[in-house]
Each structure stands twice: as structure tokens, then as C-alpha cells.
PDB file of C-alpha atoms in Angstrom:
ATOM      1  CA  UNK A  25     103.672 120.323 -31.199  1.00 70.00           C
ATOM      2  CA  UNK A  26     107.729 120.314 -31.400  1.00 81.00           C
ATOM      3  CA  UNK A  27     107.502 121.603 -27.806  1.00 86.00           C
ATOM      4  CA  UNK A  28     105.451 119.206 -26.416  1.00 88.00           C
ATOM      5  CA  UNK A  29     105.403 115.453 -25.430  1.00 90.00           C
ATOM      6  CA  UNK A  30     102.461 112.987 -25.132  1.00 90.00           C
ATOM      7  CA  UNK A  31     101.560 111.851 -21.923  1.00 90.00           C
ATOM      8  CA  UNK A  32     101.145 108.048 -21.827  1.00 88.00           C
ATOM      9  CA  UNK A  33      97.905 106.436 -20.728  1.00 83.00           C
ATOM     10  CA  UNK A  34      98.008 103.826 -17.867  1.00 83.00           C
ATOM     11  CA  UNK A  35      97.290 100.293 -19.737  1.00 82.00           C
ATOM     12  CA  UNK A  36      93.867  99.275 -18.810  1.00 82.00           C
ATOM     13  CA  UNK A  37      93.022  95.696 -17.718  1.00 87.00           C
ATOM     14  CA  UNK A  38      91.679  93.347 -20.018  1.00 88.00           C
ATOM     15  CA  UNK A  39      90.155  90.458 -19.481  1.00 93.00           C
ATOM     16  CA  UNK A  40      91.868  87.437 -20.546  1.00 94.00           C
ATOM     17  CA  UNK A  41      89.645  86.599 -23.299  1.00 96.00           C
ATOM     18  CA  UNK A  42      90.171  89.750 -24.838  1.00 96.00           C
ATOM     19  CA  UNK A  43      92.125  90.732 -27.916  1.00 97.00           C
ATOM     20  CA  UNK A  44      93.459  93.972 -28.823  1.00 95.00           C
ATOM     21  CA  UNK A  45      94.948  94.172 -31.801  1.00 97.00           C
ATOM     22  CA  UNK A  46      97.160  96.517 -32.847  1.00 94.00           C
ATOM     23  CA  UNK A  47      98.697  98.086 -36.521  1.00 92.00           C
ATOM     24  CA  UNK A  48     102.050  96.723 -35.071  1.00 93.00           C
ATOM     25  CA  UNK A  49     101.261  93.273 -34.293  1.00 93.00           C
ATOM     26  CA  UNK A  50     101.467  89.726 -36.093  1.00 94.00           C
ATOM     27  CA  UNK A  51      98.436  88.088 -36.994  1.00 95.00           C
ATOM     28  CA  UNK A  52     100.286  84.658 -36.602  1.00 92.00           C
ATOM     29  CA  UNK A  53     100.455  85.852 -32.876  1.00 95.00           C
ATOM     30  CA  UNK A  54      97.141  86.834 -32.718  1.00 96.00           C
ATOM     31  CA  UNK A  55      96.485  83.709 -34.460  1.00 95.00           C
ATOM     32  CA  UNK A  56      98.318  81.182 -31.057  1.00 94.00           C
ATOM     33  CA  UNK A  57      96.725  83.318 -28.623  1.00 95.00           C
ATOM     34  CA  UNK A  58      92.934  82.798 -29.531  1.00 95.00           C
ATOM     35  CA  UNK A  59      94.510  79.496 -30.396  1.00 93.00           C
ATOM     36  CA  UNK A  60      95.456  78.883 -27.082  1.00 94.00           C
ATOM     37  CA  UNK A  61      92.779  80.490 -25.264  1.00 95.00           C
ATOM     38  CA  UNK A  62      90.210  77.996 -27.192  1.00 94.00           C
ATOM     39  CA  UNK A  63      92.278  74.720 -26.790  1.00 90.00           C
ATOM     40  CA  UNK A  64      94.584  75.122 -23.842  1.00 91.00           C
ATOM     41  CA  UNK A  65      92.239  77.449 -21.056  1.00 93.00           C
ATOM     42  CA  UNK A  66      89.094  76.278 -22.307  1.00 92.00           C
ATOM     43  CA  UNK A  67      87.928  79.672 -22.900  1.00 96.00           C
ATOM     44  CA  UNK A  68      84.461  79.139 -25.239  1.00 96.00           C
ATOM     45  CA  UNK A  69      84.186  82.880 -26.422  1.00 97.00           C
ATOM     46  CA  UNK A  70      87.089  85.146 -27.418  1.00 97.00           C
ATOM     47  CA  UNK A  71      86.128  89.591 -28.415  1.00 97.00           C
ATOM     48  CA  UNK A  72      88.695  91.026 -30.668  1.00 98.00           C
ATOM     49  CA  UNK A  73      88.743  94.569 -30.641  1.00 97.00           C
ATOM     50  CA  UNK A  74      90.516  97.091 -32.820  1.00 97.00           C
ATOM     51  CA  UNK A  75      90.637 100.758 -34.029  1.00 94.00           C
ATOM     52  CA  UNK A  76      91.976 102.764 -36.756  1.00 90.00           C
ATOM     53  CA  UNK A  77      94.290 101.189 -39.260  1.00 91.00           C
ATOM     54  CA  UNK A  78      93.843  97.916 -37.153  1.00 95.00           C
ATOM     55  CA  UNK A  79      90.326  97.315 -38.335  1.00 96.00           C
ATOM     56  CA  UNK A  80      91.321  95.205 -41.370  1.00 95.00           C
ATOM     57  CA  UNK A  81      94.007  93.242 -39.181  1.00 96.00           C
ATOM     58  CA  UNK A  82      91.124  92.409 -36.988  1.00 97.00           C
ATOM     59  CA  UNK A  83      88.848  90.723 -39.453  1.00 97.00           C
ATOM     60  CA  UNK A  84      92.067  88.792 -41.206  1.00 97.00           C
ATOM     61  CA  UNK A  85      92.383  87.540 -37.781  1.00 97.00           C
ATOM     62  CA  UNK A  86      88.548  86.528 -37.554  1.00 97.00           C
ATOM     63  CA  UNK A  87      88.350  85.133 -40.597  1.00 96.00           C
ATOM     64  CA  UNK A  88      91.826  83.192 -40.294  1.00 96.00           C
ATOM     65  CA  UNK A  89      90.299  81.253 -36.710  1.00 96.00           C
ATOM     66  CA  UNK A  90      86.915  80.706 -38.408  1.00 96.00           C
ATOM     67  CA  UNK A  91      88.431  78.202 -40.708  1.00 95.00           C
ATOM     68  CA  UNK A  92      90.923  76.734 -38.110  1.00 93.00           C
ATOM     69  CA  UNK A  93      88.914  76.352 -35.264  1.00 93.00           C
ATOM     70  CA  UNK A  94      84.990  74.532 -36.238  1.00 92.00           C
ATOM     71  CA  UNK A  95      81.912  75.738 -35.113  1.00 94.00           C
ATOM     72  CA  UNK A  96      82.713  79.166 -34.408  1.00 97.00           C
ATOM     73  CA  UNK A  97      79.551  81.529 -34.326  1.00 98.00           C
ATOM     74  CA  UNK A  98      80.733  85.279 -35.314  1.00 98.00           C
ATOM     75  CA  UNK A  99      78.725  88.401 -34.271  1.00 98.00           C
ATOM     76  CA  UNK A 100      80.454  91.710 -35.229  1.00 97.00           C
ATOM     77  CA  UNK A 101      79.725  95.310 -34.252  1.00 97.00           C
ATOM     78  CA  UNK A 102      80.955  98.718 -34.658  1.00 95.00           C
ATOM     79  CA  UNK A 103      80.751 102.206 -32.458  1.00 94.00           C
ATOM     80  CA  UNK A 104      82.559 105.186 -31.622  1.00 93.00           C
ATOM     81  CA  UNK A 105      84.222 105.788 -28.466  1.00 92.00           C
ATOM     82  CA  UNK A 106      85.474 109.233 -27.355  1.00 92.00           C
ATOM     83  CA  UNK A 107      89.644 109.302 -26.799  1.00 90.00           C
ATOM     84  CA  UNK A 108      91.710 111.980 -25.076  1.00 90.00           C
ATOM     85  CA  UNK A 109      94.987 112.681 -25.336  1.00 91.00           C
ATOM     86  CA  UNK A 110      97.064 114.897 -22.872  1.00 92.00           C
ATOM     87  CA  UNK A 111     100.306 116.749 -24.341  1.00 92.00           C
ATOM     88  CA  UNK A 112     102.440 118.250 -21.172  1.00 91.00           C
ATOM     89  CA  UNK A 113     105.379 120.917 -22.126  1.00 89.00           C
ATOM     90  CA  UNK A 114     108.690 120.812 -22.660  1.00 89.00           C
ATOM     91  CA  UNK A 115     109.782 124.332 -22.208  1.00 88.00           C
ATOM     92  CA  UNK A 116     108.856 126.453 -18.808  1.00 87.00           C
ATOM     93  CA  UNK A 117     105.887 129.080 -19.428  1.00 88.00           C
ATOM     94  CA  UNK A 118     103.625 126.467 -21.456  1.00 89.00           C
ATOM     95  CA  UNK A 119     100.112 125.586 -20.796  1.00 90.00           C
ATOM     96  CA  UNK A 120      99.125 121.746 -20.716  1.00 89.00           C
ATOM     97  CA  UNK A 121      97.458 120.703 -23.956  1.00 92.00           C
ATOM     98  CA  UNK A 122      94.293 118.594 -23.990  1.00 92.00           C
ATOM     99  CA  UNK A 123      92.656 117.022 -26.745  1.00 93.00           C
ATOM    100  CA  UNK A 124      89.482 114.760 -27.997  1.00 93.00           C
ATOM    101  CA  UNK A 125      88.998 112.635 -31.098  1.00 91.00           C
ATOM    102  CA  UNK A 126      86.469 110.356 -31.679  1.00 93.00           C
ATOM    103  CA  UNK A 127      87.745 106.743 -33.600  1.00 92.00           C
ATOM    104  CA  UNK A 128      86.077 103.971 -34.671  1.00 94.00           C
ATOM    105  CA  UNK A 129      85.962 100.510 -32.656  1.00 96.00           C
ATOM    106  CA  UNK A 130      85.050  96.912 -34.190  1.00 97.00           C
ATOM    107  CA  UNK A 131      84.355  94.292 -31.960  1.00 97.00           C
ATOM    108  CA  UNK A 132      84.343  90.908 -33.426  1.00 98.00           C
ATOM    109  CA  UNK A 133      83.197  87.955 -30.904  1.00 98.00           C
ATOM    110  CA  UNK A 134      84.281  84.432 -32.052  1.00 98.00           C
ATOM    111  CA  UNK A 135      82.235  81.441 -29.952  1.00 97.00           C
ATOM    112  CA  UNK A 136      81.712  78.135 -29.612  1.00 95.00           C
ATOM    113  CA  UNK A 137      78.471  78.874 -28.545  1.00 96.00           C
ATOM    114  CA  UNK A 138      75.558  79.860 -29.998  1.00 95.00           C
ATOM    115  CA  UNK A 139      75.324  83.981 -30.668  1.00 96.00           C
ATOM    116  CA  UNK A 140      72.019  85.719 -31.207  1.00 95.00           C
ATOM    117  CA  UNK A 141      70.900  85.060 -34.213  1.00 95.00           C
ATOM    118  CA  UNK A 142      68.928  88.286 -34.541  1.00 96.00           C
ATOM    119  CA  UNK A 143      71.290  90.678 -34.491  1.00 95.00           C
ATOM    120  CA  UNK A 144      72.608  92.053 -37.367  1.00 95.00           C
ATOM    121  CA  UNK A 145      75.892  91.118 -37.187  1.00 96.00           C
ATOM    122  CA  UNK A 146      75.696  87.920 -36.728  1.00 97.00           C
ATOM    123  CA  UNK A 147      77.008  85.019 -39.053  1.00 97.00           C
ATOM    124  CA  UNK A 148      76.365  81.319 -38.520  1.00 96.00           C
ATOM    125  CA  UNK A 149      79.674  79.300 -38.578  1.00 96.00           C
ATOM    126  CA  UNK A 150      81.493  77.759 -41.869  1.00 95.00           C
ATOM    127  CA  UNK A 151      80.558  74.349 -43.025  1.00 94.00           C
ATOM    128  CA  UNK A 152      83.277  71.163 -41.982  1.00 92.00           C
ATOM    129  CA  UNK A 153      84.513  71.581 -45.242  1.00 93.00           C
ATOM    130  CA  UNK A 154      86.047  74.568 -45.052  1.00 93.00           C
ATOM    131  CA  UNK A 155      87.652  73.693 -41.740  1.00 92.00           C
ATOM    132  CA  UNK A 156      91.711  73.363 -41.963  1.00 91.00           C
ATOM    133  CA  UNK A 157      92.319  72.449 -38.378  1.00 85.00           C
ATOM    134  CA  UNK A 158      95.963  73.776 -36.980  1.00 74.00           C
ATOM    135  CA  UNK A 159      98.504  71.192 -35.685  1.00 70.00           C
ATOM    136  CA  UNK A 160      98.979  73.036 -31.612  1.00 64.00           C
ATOM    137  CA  UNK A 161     102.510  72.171 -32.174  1.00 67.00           C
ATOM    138  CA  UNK A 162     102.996  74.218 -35.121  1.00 62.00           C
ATOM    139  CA  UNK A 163     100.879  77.121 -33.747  1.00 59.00           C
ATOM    140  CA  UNK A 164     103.043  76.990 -30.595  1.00 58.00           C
ATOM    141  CA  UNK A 165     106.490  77.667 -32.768  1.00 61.00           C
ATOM    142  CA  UNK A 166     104.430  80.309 -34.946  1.00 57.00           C
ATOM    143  CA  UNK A 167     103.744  82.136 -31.821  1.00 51.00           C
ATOM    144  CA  UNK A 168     107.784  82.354 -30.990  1.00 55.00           C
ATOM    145  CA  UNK A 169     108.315  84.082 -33.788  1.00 49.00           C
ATOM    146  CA  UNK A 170     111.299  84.410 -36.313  1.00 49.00           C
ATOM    147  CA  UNK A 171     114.394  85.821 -35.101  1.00 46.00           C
ATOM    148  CA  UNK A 172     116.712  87.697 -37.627  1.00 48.00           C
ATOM    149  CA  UNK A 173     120.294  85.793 -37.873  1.00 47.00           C
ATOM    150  CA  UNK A 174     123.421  86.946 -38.029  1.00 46.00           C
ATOM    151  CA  UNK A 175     125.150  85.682 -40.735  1.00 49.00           C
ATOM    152  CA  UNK A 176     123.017  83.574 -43.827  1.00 47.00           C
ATOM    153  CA  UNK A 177     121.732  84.478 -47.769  1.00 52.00           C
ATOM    154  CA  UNK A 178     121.677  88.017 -47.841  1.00 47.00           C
ATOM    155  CA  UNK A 179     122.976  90.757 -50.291  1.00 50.00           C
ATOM    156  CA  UNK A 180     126.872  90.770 -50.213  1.00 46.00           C
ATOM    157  CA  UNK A 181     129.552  92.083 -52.929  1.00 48.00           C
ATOM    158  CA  UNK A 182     128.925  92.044 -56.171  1.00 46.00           C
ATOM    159  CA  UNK A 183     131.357  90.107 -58.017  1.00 47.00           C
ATOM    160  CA  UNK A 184     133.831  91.780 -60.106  1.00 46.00           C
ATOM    161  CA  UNK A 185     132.932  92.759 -63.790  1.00 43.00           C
ATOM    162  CA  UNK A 186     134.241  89.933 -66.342  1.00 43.00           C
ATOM    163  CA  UNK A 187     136.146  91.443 -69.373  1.00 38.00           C
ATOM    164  CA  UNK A 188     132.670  91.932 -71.221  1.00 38.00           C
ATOM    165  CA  UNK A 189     131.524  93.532 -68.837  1.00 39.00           C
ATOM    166  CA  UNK A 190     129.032  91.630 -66.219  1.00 39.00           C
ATOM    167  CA  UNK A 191     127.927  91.417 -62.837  1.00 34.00           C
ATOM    168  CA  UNK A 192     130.109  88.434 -62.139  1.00 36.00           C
ATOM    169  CA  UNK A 193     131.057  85.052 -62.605  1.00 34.00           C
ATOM    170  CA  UNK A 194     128.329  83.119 -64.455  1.00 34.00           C
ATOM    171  CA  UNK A 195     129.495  80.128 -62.514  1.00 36.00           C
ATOM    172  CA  UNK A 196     129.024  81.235 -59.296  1.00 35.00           C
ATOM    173  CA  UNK A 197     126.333  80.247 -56.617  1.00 39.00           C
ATOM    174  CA  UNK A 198     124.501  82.768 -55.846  1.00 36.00           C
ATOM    175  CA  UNK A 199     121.252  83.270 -56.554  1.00 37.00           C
ATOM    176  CA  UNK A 200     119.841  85.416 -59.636  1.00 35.00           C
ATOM    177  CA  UNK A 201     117.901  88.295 -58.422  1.00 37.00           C
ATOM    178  CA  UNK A 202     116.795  89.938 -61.891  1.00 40.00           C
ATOM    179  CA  UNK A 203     120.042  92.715 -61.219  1.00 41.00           C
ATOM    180  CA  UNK A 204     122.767  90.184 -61.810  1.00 41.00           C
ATOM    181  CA  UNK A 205     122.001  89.487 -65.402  1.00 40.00           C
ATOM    182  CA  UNK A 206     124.905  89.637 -67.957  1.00 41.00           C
ATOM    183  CA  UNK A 207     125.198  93.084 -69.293  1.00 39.00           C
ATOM    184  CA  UNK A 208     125.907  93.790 -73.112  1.00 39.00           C
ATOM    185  CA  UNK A 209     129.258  93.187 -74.814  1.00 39.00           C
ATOM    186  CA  UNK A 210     132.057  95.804 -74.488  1.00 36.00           C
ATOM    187  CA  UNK A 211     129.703  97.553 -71.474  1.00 39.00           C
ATOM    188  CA  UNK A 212     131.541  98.398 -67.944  1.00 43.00           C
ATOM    189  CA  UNK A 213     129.626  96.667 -65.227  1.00 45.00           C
ATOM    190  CA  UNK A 214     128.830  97.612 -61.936  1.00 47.00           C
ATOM    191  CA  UNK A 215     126.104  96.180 -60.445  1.00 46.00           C
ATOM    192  CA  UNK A 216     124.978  94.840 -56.894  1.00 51.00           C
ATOM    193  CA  UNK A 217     125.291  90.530 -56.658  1.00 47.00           C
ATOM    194  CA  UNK A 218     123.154  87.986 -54.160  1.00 52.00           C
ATOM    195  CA  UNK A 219     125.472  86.554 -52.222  1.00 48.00           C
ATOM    196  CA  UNK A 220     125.369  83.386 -49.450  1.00 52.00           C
ATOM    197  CA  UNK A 221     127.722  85.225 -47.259  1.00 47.00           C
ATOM    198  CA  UNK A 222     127.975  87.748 -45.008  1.00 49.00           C
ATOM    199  CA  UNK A 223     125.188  90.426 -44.754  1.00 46.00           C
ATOM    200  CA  UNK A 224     125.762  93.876 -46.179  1.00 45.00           C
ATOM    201  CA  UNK A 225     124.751  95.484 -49.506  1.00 51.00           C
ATOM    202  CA  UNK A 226     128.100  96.333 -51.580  1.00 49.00           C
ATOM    203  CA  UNK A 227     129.012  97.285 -55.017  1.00 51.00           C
ATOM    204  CA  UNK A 228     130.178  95.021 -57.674  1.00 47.00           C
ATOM    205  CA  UNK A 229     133.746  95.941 -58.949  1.00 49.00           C
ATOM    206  CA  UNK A 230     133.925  98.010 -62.661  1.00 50.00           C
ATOM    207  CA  UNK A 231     134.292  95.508 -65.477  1.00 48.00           C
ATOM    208  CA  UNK A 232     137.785  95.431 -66.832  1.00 48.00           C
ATOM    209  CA  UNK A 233     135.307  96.684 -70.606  1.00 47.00           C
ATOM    210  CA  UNK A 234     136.409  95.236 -74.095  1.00 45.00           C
ATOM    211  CA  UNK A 235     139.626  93.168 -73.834  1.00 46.00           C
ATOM    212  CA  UNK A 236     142.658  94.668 -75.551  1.00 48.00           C
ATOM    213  CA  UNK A 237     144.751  93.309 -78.552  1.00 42.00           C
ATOM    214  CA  UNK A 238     148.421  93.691 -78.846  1.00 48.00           C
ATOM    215  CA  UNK A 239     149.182  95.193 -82.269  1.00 48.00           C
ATOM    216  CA  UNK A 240     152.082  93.140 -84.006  1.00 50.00           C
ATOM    217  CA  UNK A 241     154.516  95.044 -84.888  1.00 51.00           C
ATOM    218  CA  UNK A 242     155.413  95.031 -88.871  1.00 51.00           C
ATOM    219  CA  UNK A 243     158.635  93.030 -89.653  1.00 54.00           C
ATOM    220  CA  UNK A 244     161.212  94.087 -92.143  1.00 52.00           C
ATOM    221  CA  UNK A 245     161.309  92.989 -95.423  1.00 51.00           C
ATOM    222  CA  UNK A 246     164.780  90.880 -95.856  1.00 47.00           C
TER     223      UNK A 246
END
């Protein structure tokens, strides 16, 4: 398929009360969405849906709200749904490319409400006890994420070897990582240090080996 390209679906409309989760996504995200739609637009029944590798994400999410948010009545179900995918050339002469597979689909339904009880799928909701309720203000800075910064504790230069031969100054600051231990007497080192500095893997300099003795010279006899 080197000479052909996938042709993008048009996004279908959800409703809002719909998840879709995906293998890419955060379950912290997940987590202040059905968050919000429960607290802040009054929403009393949330479906999360996922395929494929997503499946398990799905039910960490489920199980996750059902001991944040009390009373929740769960009813889960699973069926197959056809999927096609269109592949359109990249080189004149080619024939469009069409193709079916058939994937999984879990739908989990979360609701305040009572479910049917009758259906297989269905599980009553966790006793108080189990309930951790989630502060909204800390859910609301989950949902923003965690940007990467530029500068902070990452893995900088190794410091240089000590005359026996370490990964660096045993007095230093940074932190051990289980590779800057002290390496055996009379051993060059070269080794990769923690550092708090700037970013950026680097090597640690050569140990300077076993330290060298003068040899006195004899002096004559008088």
C-alpha cells in the first residue's frame, strides 16, 4: 500500500453526552469531561464508546467515575459494527482501493438513574464507602493537562571521572539514578549523570584511571 493514501472519514456528530475514547487519549481527560458533563451541564447519563485497543481504556475510565461520582448505575454491552476504509492512489493508472473490516464496539452507559436491571450487563452502583468524591477544582487543572518545560531536572553531562575512576563528584546534587554509582578502583569511567540543569543526554568525561606516583630518584652515596 506504499502507493496509496487513506482517505479520511468526515467526523460524525456526537451527541454531547457521548464519549469516544480513543488509544491516544488521557483518561484524566476523559475523567473532567464526564466530570463536567455530570456536575456542570447536568447531564444524568453519559455512553462511552470504544473500539480496538481502546476497549480497556474505556472500562479504566468507567470504573475510575464509578468511585468518584455516587450512585452511578452501569449497563455495558458489546457488538460488531461493519467499517470501511477507502485508499485513493498516488501514482496515475491506479484503481481506487476499498476495504471492510469488522471491529468490536463496547458501550458502557454510566447514570444517575436507574438502568434495567434485567439486562445482562447491568451492575447496580458501589456502596458510599467506596465513593472518593473529586474536588471540581482539581479535576478542572487535571483536564489542562501538563505541559513539557523547557529547562528543569532532566539528564545532563555526566560529571567527569574522579582519579578512581567514577561517574562524578560524590558531593554533587544530583540525583542517583542506579547509573551514577561509583565504579571500582583503578577502572576508567564513563558513564551518563542526572543532572538539575539543562536538558540533553551527554556523556560523562573518561576518568583520569589509577593516580600516578613519581619515582624518587636514588641519591648518591657520599
Amino acid at each position: 500500500m506504499e502507493k496509496y493514501q487513506k482517505v479520511e472519514r468526515p467526523k460524525e456528530s456526537t451527541p454531547e453526552n457521548e464519549i469516544r475514547v480513543s488509544a491516544q487519549g488521557r483518561v484524566q481527560n476523559y475523567v473532567a469531561y464526564a466530570f463536567s458533563l455530570f456536575n456542570d451541564k447536568g447531564h444524568k447519563q453519559i455512553s462511552i464508546k470504544a473500539t480496538g485497543n481502546a476497549i480497556t481504556k474505556a472500562v479504566t475510565l468507567a470504573e475510575v467515575l464509578k468511585r468518584r461520582v455516587g450512585g452511578l448505575h452501569q449497563n455495558t454491552s458489546i457488538h460488531s459494527m461493519e467499517m470501511t476504509d477507502e485508499y485513493e492512489p498516488l501514482e496515475e493508472g491506479l484503481d481506487r482501493v476499498v476495504t471492510q473490516r469488522r471491529v468490536s464496539v463496547l458501550e458502557i452507559v454510566l447514570s444517575t438513574d436507574h438502568l434495567d436491571e434485567n439486562s445482562p450487563g447491568y451492575q447496580p452502583p458501589l456502596p458510599q464507602e467506596q465513593i472518593q468524591p473529586l474536588d471540581p477544582e482539581s479535576v478542572a487543572q487535571r483536564g489542562r493537562g501538563r505541559g513539557r518545560g523547557g529547562r528543569g531536572r532532566g539528564r545532563g553531562r555526566g560529571g567527569r571521572g574522579n582519579a578512581m575512576g567514577g561517574y562524578g563528584s560524590p558531593h554533587s546534587d544530583a540525583e542517583p539514578s542506579g547509573e551514577g554509582e561509583a565504579a571500582p578502583a583503578f577502572v576508567r569511567g564513563r558513564g551518563r549523570g542526572r543532572g538539575r540543569g539543562r536538558g540533553g543526554r551527554g556523556r560523562g568525561g573518561r576518568g583520569r584511571g589509577a593516580p600516578r606516583f613519581q619515582q624518587e630518584q636514588p641519591q648518591p652515596h657520599e
